[in-house]
Structures are given as C-alpha cells and as structure tokens.
PDB file of N, CA and C in Angstrom:
ATOM      1  N   MET C   1      21.174-106.242   6.937  1.00 42.00           N
ATOM      2  CA  MET C   1      20.043-107.064   6.557  1.00 42.00           C
ATOM      3  C   MET C   1      18.749-106.297   6.777  1.00 42.00           C
ATOM      4  N   ASP C   2      17.828-106.428   5.847  1.00 49.00           N
ATOM      5  CA  ASP C   2      16.499-105.864   6.017  1.00 49.00           C
ATOM      6  C   ASP C   2      15.627-106.893   6.706  1.00 49.00           C
ATOM      7  N   GLN C   3      14.644-106.417   7.436  1.00 49.00           N
ATOM      8  CA  GLN C   3      13.733-107.342   8.090  1.00 49.00           C
ATOM      9  C   GLN C   3      12.308-106.875   7.827  1.00 49.00           C
ATOM     10  N   LEU C   4      11.471-107.790   7.332  1.00 48.00           N
ATOM     11  CA  LEU C   4      10.059-107.530   7.136  1.00 48.00           C
ATOM     12  C   LEU C   4       9.315-108.223   8.256  1.00 48.00           C
ATOM     13  N   ASN C   5       8.328-107.568   8.815  1.00 46.00           N
ATOM     14  CA  ASN C   5       7.548-108.192   9.867  1.00 46.00           C
ATOM     15  C   ASN C   5       6.199-108.589   9.290  1.00 46.00           C
ATOM     16  N   LEU C   6       5.984-109.875   9.066  1.00 44.00           N
ATOM     17  CA  LEU C   6       4.763-110.390   8.477  1.00 44.00           C
ATOM     18  C   LEU C   6       4.073-111.255   9.505  1.00 44.00           C
ATOM     19  N   PHE C   7       2.828-110.881   9.875  1.00 45.00           N
ATOM     20  CA  PHE C   7       2.093-111.606  10.909  1.00 45.00           C
ATOM     21  C   PHE C   7       2.953-111.781  12.162  1.00 45.00           C
ATOM     22  N   ASP C   8       3.695-110.746  12.534  1.00 52.00           N
ATOM     23  CA  ASP C   8       4.561-110.758  13.710  1.00 52.00           C
ATOM     24  C   ASP C   8       5.617-111.853  13.655  1.00 52.00           C
ATOM     25  N   THR C   9       5.918-112.344  12.478  1.00 49.00           N
ATOM     26  CA  THR C   9       6.968-113.342  12.306  1.00 49.00           C
ATOM     27  C   THR C   9       7.986-112.785  11.332  1.00 49.00           C
ATOM     28  N   PRO C  10       9.241-112.692  11.735  1.00 73.00           N
ATOM     29  CA  PRO C  10      10.218-112.061  10.861  1.00 73.00           C
ATOM     30  C   PRO C  10      10.606-112.915   9.650  1.00 73.00           C
ATOM     31  N   ALA C  11      10.737-112.240   8.558  1.00 91.00           N
ATOM     32  CA  ALA C  11      11.346-112.801   7.355  1.00 91.00           C
ATOM     33  C   ALA C  11      12.587-111.950   7.129  1.00 91.00           C
ATOM     34  N   VAL C  12      13.736-112.511   7.352  1.00 91.00           N
ATOM     35  CA  VAL C  12      14.983-111.750   7.280  1.00 91.00           C
ATOM     36  C   VAL C  12      15.573-111.887   5.889  1.00 91.00           C
ATOM     37  N   GLN C  13      15.745-110.751   5.223  1.00 92.00           N
ATOM     38  CA  GLN C  13      16.298-110.756   3.879  1.00 92.00           C
ATOM     39  C   GLN C  13      17.814-110.875   3.953  1.00 92.00           C
ATOM     40  N   ILE C  14      18.340-111.925   3.314  1.00 93.00           N
ATOM     41  CA  ILE C  14      19.778-112.191   3.312  1.00 93.00           C
ATOM     42  C   ILE C  14      20.465-111.410   2.191  1.00 93.00           C
ATOM     43  N   ASP C  15      19.867-111.438   1.007  1.00 94.00           N
ATOM     44  CA  ASP C  15      20.316-110.633  -0.119  1.00 94.00           C
ATOM     45  C   ASP C  15      19.088-110.359  -0.983  1.00 94.00           C
ATOM     46  N   GLU C  16      19.274-109.859  -2.190  1.00 90.00           N
ATOM     47  CA  GLU C  16      18.097-109.448  -2.977  1.00 90.00           C
ATOM     48  C   GLU C  16      17.216-110.611  -3.422  1.00 90.00           C
ATOM     49  N   LYS C  17      17.682-111.849  -3.315  1.00 93.00           N
ATOM     50  CA  LYS C  17      16.892-112.992  -3.765  1.00 93.00           C
ATOM     51  C   LYS C  17      16.678-114.076  -2.725  1.00 93.00           C
ATOM     52  N   HIS C  18      17.139-113.861  -1.496  1.00 96.00           N
ATOM     53  CA  HIS C  18      17.059-114.907  -0.467  1.00 96.00           C
ATOM     54  C   HIS C  18      16.571-114.336   0.863  1.00 96.00           C
ATOM     55  N   TRP C  19      15.649-115.067   1.495  1.00 96.00           N
ATOM     56  CA  TRP C  19      15.135-114.732   2.815  1.00 96.00           C
ATOM     57  C   TRP C  19      15.201-115.966   3.699  1.00 96.00           C
ATOM     58  N   GLU C  20      15.355-115.752   4.994  1.00 96.00           N
ATOM     59  CA  GLU C  20      15.225-116.814   5.990  1.00 96.00           C
ATOM     60  C   GLU C  20      13.951-116.520   6.768  1.00 96.00           C
ATOM     61  N   ILE C  21      13.156-117.564   6.996  1.00 95.00           N
ATOM     62  CA  ILE C  21      11.869-117.429   7.661  1.00 95.00           C
ATOM     63  C   ILE C  21      11.983-118.024   9.061  1.00 95.00           C
ATOM     64  N   PHE C  22      11.537-117.263  10.058  1.00 93.00           N
ATOM     65  CA  PHE C  22      11.637-117.669  11.453  1.00 93.00           C
ATOM     66  C   PHE C  22      10.265-117.760  12.100  1.00 93.00           C
ATOM     67  N   ASP C  23      10.142-118.642  13.071  1.00 89.00           N
ATOM     68  CA  ASP C  23       9.008-118.670  13.988  1.00 89.00           C
ATOM     69  C   ASP C  23       9.621-118.431  15.362  1.00 89.00           C
ATOM     70  N   GLY C  24       9.447-117.240  15.880  1.00 86.00           N
ATOM     71  CA  GLY C  24      10.189-116.835  17.072  1.00 86.00           C
ATOM     72  C   GLY C  24      11.652-116.722  16.701  1.00 86.00           C
ATOM     73  N   ASN C  25      12.508-117.437  17.424  1.00 86.00           N
ATOM     74  CA  ASN C  25      13.931-117.415  17.066  1.00 86.00           C
ATOM     75  C   ASN C  25      14.367-118.702  16.375  1.00 86.00           C
ATOM     76  N   ARG C  26      13.394-119.531  15.962  1.00 91.00           N
ATOM     77  CA  ARG C  26      13.688-120.806  15.289  1.00 91.00           C
ATOM     78  C   ARG C  26      13.612-120.625  13.765  1.00 91.00           C
ATOM     79  N   LEU C  27      14.693-120.944  13.056  1.00 93.00           N
ATOM     80  CA  LEU C  27      14.688-120.918  11.597  1.00 93.00           C
ATOM     81  C   LEU C  27      13.807-122.060  11.099  1.00 93.00           C
ATOM     82  N   VAL C  28      12.750-121.724  10.350  1.00 94.00           N
ATOM     83  CA  VAL C  28      11.820-122.752   9.893  1.00 94.00           C
ATOM     84  C   VAL C  28      11.856-122.975   8.394  1.00 94.00           C
ATOM     85  N   GLY C  29      12.476-122.060   7.634  1.00 95.00           N
ATOM     86  CA  GLY C  29      12.535-122.269   6.200  1.00 95.00           C
ATOM     87  C   GLY C  29      13.223-121.136   5.463  1.00 95.00           C
ATOM     88  N   THR C  30      13.243-121.293   4.153  1.00 96.00           N
ATOM     89  CA  THR C  30      13.865-120.298   3.284  1.00 96.00           C
ATOM     90  C   THR C  30      12.915-119.938   2.146  1.00 96.00           C
ATOM     91  N   PHE C  31      13.120-118.763   1.584  1.00 96.00           N
ATOM     92  CA  PHE C  31      12.351-118.257   0.451  1.00 96.00           C
ATOM     93  C   PHE C  31      13.361-117.723  -0.543  1.00 96.00           C
ATOM     94  N   GLU C  32      13.249-118.148  -1.813  1.00 95.00           N
ATOM     95  CA  GLU C  32      14.213-117.733  -2.838  1.00 95.00           C
ATOM     96  C   GLU C  32      13.491-117.306  -4.101  1.00 95.00           C
ATOM     97  N   LEU C  33      14.026-116.275  -4.733  1.00 92.00           N
ATOM     98  CA  LEU C  33      13.547-115.819  -6.034  1.00 92.00           C
ATOM     99  C   LEU C  33      14.541-116.243  -7.097  1.00 92.00           C
ATOM    100  N   ASP C  34      14.056-116.505  -8.302  1.00 88.00           N
ATOM    101  CA  ASP C  34      14.943-116.701  -9.440  1.00 88.00           C
ATOM    102  C   ASP C  34      14.322-116.020 -10.647  1.00 88.00           C
ATOM    103  N   GLU C  35      14.857-116.275 -11.823  1.00 81.00           N
ATOM    104  CA  GLU C  35      14.388-115.603 -13.024  1.00 81.00           C
ATOM    105  C   GLU C  35      12.967-116.035 -13.404  1.00 81.00           C
ATOM    106  N   ILE C  36      12.501-117.151 -12.878  1.00 85.00           N
ATOM    107  CA  ILE C  36      11.203-117.700 -13.256  1.00 85.00           C
ATOM    108  C   ILE C  36      10.126-117.382 -12.228  1.00 85.00           C
ATOM    109  N   GLY C  37      10.419-117.496 -10.947  1.00 91.00           N
ATOM    110  CA  GLY C  37       9.417-117.315  -9.912  1.00 91.00           C
ATOM    111  C   GLY C  37      10.034-117.373  -8.538  1.00 91.00           C
ATOM    112  N   PHE C  38       9.308-117.990  -7.613  1.00 92.00           N
ATOM    113  CA  PHE C  38       9.811-118.117  -6.251  1.00 92.00           C
ATOM    114  C   PHE C  38       9.638-119.549  -5.777  1.00 92.00           C
ATOM    115  N   GLU C  39      10.406-119.882  -4.732  1.00 94.00           N
ATOM    116  CA  GLU C  39      10.351-121.203  -4.131  1.00 94.00           C
ATOM    117  C   GLU C  39      10.600-121.048  -2.639  1.00 94.00           C
ATOM    118  N   PHE C  40       9.885-121.835  -1.843  1.00 94.00           N
ATOM    119  CA  PHE C  40      10.175-121.856  -0.409  1.00 94.00           C
ATOM    120  C   PHE C  40      10.292-123.293   0.052  1.00 94.00           C
ATOM    121  N   LYS C  41      11.129-123.490   1.080  1.00 94.00           N
ATOM    122  CA  LYS C  41      11.405-124.832   1.602  1.00 94.00           C
ATOM    123  C   LYS C  41      11.451-124.788   3.120  1.00 94.00           C
ATOM    124  N   SER C  42      10.995-125.879   3.726  1.00 94.00           N
ATOM    125  CA  SER C  42      11.044-126.020   5.171  1.00 94.00           C
ATOM    126  C   SER C  42      12.412-126.536   5.600  1.00 94.00           C
ATOM    127  N   CYS C  43      12.845-126.106   6.776  1.00 91.00           N
ATOM    128  CA  CYS C  43      14.075-126.629   7.373  1.00 91.00           C
ATOM    129  C   CYS C  43      13.783-127.811   8.294  1.00 91.00           C
ATOM    130  N   ILE C  44      12.500-128.113   8.527  1.00 86.00           N
ATOM    131  CA  ILE C  44      12.145-129.115   9.512  1.00 86.00           C
ATOM    132  C   ILE C  44      11.325-130.260   8.970  1.00 86.00           C
ATOM    133  N   GLY C  45      11.341-130.518   7.750  1.00 80.00           N
ATOM    134  CA  GLY C  45      10.570-131.621   7.217  1.00 80.00           C
ATOM    135  C   GLY C  45      10.261-131.390   5.752  1.00 80.00           C
ATOM    136  N   PRO C  46       9.743-132.413   5.133  1.00 83.00           N
ATOM    137  CA  PRO C  46       9.531-132.332   3.687  1.00 83.00           C
ATOM    138  C   PRO C  46       8.313-131.490   3.318  1.00 83.00           C
ATOM    139  N   ILE C  47       8.534-130.211   3.113  1.00 83.00           N
ATOM    140  CA  ILE C  47       7.494-129.337   2.582  1.00 83.00           C
ATOM    141  C   ILE C  47       8.173-128.249   1.770  1.00 83.00           C
ATOM    142  N   CYS C  48       7.580-127.959   0.638  1.00 84.00           N
ATOM    143  CA  CYS C  48       8.091-126.884  -0.199  1.00 84.00           C
ATOM    144  C   CYS C  48       6.936-126.364  -1.042  1.00 84.00           C
ATOM    145  N   GLY C  49       7.156-125.244  -1.680  1.00 87.00           N
ATOM    146  CA  GLY C  49       6.148-124.654  -2.548  1.00 87.00           C
ATOM    147  C   GLY C  49       6.790-123.623  -3.434  1.00 87.00           C
ATOM    148  N   GLY C  50       6.021-123.084  -4.318  1.00 87.00           N
ATOM    149  CA  GLY C  50       6.552-122.068  -5.205  1.00 87.00           C
ATOM    150  C   GLY C  50       5.487-121.557  -6.136  1.00 87.00           C
ATOM    151  N   GLY C  51       5.900-120.676  -7.000  1.00 87.00           N
ATOM    152  CA  GLY C  51       4.974-120.106  -7.965  1.00 87.00           C
ATOM    153  C   GLY C  51       5.696-119.232  -8.951  1.00 87.00           C
ATOM    154  N   GLY C  52       4.964-118.760  -9.909  1.00 84.00           N
ATOM    155  CA  GLY C  52       5.523-117.895 -10.930  1.00 84.00           C
ATOM    156  C   GLY C  52       4.699-118.036 -12.189  1.00 84.00           C
ATOM    157  N   PRO C  53       5.038-117.409 -13.233  1.00 82.00           N
ATOM    158  CA  PRO C  53       6.202-116.526 -13.355  1.00 82.00           C
ATOM    159  C   PRO C  53       5.958-115.178 -12.687  1.00 82.00           C
ATOM    160  N   LEU C  54       7.046-114.518 -12.358  1.00 79.00           N
ATOM    161  CA  LEU C  54       6.996-113.185 -11.790  1.00 79.00           C
ATOM    162  C   LEU C  54       7.529-112.194 -12.809  1.00 79.00           C
ATOM    163  N   ASP C  55       6.852-111.078 -12.950  1.00 79.00           N
ATOM    164  CA  ASP C  55       7.333-110.026 -13.833  1.00 79.00           C
ATOM    165  C   ASP C  55       8.480-109.279 -13.165  1.00 79.00           C
ATOM    166  N   ALA C  56       9.365-108.731 -13.960  1.00 75.00           N
ATOM    167  CA  ALA C  56      10.481-107.959 -13.418  1.00 75.00           C
ATOM    168  C   ALA C  56       9.924-106.828 -12.556  1.00 75.00           C
ATOM    169  N   GLY C  57      10.426-106.723 -11.332  1.00 76.00           N
ATOM    170  CA  GLY C  57      10.000-105.679 -10.426  1.00 76.00           C
ATOM    171  C   GLY C  57       8.660-105.931  -9.749  1.00 76.00           C
ATOM    172  N   GLU C  58       8.067-107.108  -9.956  1.00 81.00           N
ATOM    173  CA  GLU C  58       6.775-107.422  -9.344  1.00 81.00           C
ATOM    174  C   GLU C  58       6.885-107.468  -7.823  1.00 81.00           C
ATOM    175  N   ASP C  59       5.889-106.966  -7.135  1.00 86.00           N
ATOM    176  CA  ASP C  59       5.855-106.980  -5.677  1.00 86.00           C
ATOM    177  C   ASP C  59       5.681-108.425  -5.208  1.00 86.00           C
ATOM    178  N   ILE C  60       6.595-108.886  -4.391  1.00 88.00           N
ATOM    179  CA  ILE C  60       6.566-110.280  -3.940  1.00 88.00           C
ATOM    180  C   ILE C  60       5.997-110.415  -2.530  1.00 88.00           C
ATOM    181  N   THR C  61       5.456-109.338  -1.985  1.00 89.00           N
ATOM    182  CA  THR C  61       4.972-109.362  -0.609  1.00 89.00           C
ATOM    183  C   THR C  61       3.952-110.468  -0.373  1.00 89.00           C
ATOM    184  N   ASP C  62       2.973-110.627  -1.262  1.00 89.00           N
ATOM    185  CA  ASP C  62       1.962-111.671  -1.073  1.00 89.00           C
ATOM    186  C   ASP C  62       2.583-113.066  -1.117  1.00 89.00           C
ATOM    187  N   SER C  63       3.525-113.282  -2.001  1.00 90.00           N
ATOM    188  CA  SER C  63       4.194-114.579  -2.116  1.00 90.00           C
ATOM    189  C   SER C  63       5.024-114.872  -0.871  1.00 90.00           C
ATOM    190  N   LEU C  64       5.752-113.887  -0.402  1.00 92.00           N
ATOM    191  CA  LEU C  64       6.562-114.049   0.806  1.00 92.00           C
ATOM    192  C   LEU C  64       5.655-114.275   2.011  1.00 92.00           C
ATOM    193  N   ASN C  65       4.561-113.539   2.079  1.00 91.00           N
ATOM    194  CA  ASN C  65       3.601-113.696   3.157  1.00 91.00           C
ATOM    195  C   ASN C  65       3.034-115.119   3.174  1.00 91.00           C
ATOM    196  N   HIS C  66       2.691-115.642   2.008  1.00 91.00           N
ATOM    197  CA  HIS C  66       2.185-117.010   1.893  1.00 91.00           C
ATOM    198  C   HIS C  66       3.221-118.014   2.406  1.00 91.00           C
ATOM    199  N   ALA C  67       4.470-117.824   2.025  1.00 93.00           N
ATOM    200  CA  ALA C  67       5.539-118.729   2.481  1.00 93.00           C
ATOM    201  C   ALA C  67       5.693-118.673   3.992  1.00 93.00           C
ATOM    202  N   VAL C  68       5.657-117.478   4.575  1.00 92.00           N
ATOM    203  CA  VAL C  68       5.798-117.330   6.025  1.00 92.00           C
ATOM    204  C   VAL C  68       4.684-118.093   6.738  1.00 92.00           C
ATOM    205  N   VAL C  69       3.447-117.879   6.312  1.00 92.00           N
ATOM    206  CA  VAL C  69       2.307-118.536   6.961  1.00 92.00           C
ATOM    207  C   VAL C  69       2.396-120.056   6.816  1.00 92.00           C
ATOM    208  N   THR C  70       2.731-120.535   5.625  1.00 92.00           N
ATOM    209  CA  THR C  70       2.817-121.977   5.374  1.00 92.00           C
ATOM    210  C   THR C  70       3.925-122.614   6.194  1.00 92.00           C
ATOM    211  N   LEU C  71       5.112-122.022   6.194  1.00 93.00           N
ATOM    212  CA  LEU C  71       6.240-122.593   6.924  1.00 93.00           C
ATOM    213  C   LEU C  71       6.030-122.522   8.433  1.00 93.00           C
ATOM    214  N   GLN C  72       5.435-121.447   8.882  1.00 91.00           N
ATOM    215  CA  GLN C  72       5.148-121.305  10.305  1.00 91.00           C
ATOM    216  C   GLN C  72       4.130-122.370  10.744  1.00 91.00           C
ATOM    217  N   ARG C  73       3.076-122.556   9.977  1.00 91.00           N
ATOM    218  CA  ARG C  73       2.060-123.566  10.297  1.00 91.00           C
ATOM    219  C   ARG C  73       2.675-124.960  10.304  1.00 91.00           C
ATOM    220  N   HIS C  74       3.485-125.256   9.287  1.00 92.00           N
ATOM    221  CA  HIS C  74       4.133-126.568   9.204  1.00 92.00           C
ATOM    222  C   HIS C  74       5.015-126.817  10.429  1.00 92.00           C
ATOM    223  N   TYR C  75       5.780-125.820  10.811  1.00 91.00           N
ATOM    224  CA  TYR C  75       6.646-125.959  11.987  1.00 91.00           C
ATOM    225  C   TYR C  75       5.825-126.228  13.240  1.00 91.00           C
ATOM    226  N   ARG C  76       4.757-125.481  13.430  1.00 90.00           N
ATOM    227  CA  ARG C  76       3.946-125.648  14.638  1.00 90.00           C
ATOM    228  C   ARG C  76       3.264-127.005  14.681  1.00 90.00           C
ATOM    229  N   ILE C  77       2.788-127.490  13.536  1.00 89.00           N
ATOM    230  CA  ILE C  77       2.180-128.823  13.486  1.00 89.00           C
ATOM    231  C   ILE C  77       3.227-129.893  13.757  1.00 89.00           C
ATOM    232  N   THR C  78       4.373-129.768  13.118  1.00 88.00           N
ATOM    233  CA  THR C  78       5.459-130.742  13.302  1.00 88.00           C
ATOM    234  C   THR C  78       5.943-130.745  14.741  1.00 88.00           C
ATOM    235  N   ARG C  79       6.120-129.571  15.286  1.00 82.00           N
ATOM    236  CA  ARG C  79       6.578-129.447  16.681  1.00 82.00           C
ATOM    237  C   ARG C  79       5.554-130.067  17.624  1.00 82.00           C
ATOM    238  N   GLY C  80       4.269-129.832  17.373  1.00 72.00           N
ATOM    239  CA  GLY C  80       3.212-130.404  18.210  1.00 72.00           C
ATOM    240  C   GLY C  80       3.206-131.910  18.150  1.00 72.00           C
ATOM    241  N   MET C  81       3.452-132.484  16.972  1.00 59.00           N
ATOM    242  CA  MET C  81       3.481-133.937  16.825  1.00 59.00           C
ATOM    243  C   MET C  81       4.672-134.505  17.569  1.00 59.00           C
ATOM    244  N   GLU C  82       5.815-133.812  17.518  1.00 54.00           N
ATOM    245  CA  GLU C  82       6.999-134.293  18.208  1.00 54.00           C
ATOM    246  C   GLU C  82       6.804-134.258  19.722  1.00 54.00           C
ATOM    247  N   VAL C  83       6.153-133.223  20.226  1.00 43.00           N
ATOM    248  CA  VAL C  83       5.923-133.094  21.655  1.00 43.00           C
ATOM    249  C   VAL C  83       4.993-134.200  22.145  1.00 43.00           C
ATOM    250  N   GLY C  84       4.011-134.590  21.324  1.00 42.00           N
ATOM    251  CA  GLY C  84       3.034-135.590  21.727  1.00 42.00           C
ATOM    252  C   GLY C  84       3.553-137.022  21.710  1.00 42.00           C
ATOM    253  N   THR C  85       4.725-137.266  21.127  1.00 38.00           N
ATOM    254  CA  THR C  85       5.228-138.646  21.045  1.00 38.00           C
ATOM    255  C   THR C  85       6.222-138.938  22.127  1.00 38.00           C
TER     256      THR C  85
END
C-alpha cells in the first residue's frame, strides 16, 4: 500500500482508485475515483462530497487533500459533540 501524508493525516491508498482516510488511527472516511470524477464519504455520519469531471491522468492531489481536510474536520466536530453529551 502507498501512503500519502497530507496535513500530517494519512490517506492510505488501497488500490489505484480507492483510499481510506484516517484521523490518527481512526478511519474517518473513504475517497474513490471513477470514470467521471471523485467521491468521498464519511464513516461517522452523513457527509459526502465529490467533483469532476477529471481528465485522464489528472493530478488528484488537490481533490484528495480537500477530502482529507473535510472528513477530518467532520470527525473532530462529531467527536466533540459526542463527548459533550
């Protein structure tokens, strides 16, 4: 497996079209590519996003980076709300 370090948060590449996004050692979401664009989903609540179209061979670093930041923020907000209740 390849690992990209984005904002000190790992995005672990599972195969050429799938990544798992972590906050520390907690899995917080997934990032997937398809023929049209990309999509990301949270593992901890209803949040998702995506974009496209992507050109063949287009650098997806900015898109993956956006997903990491969004999923990480969502996890931290959700976790904070759970701790406060």
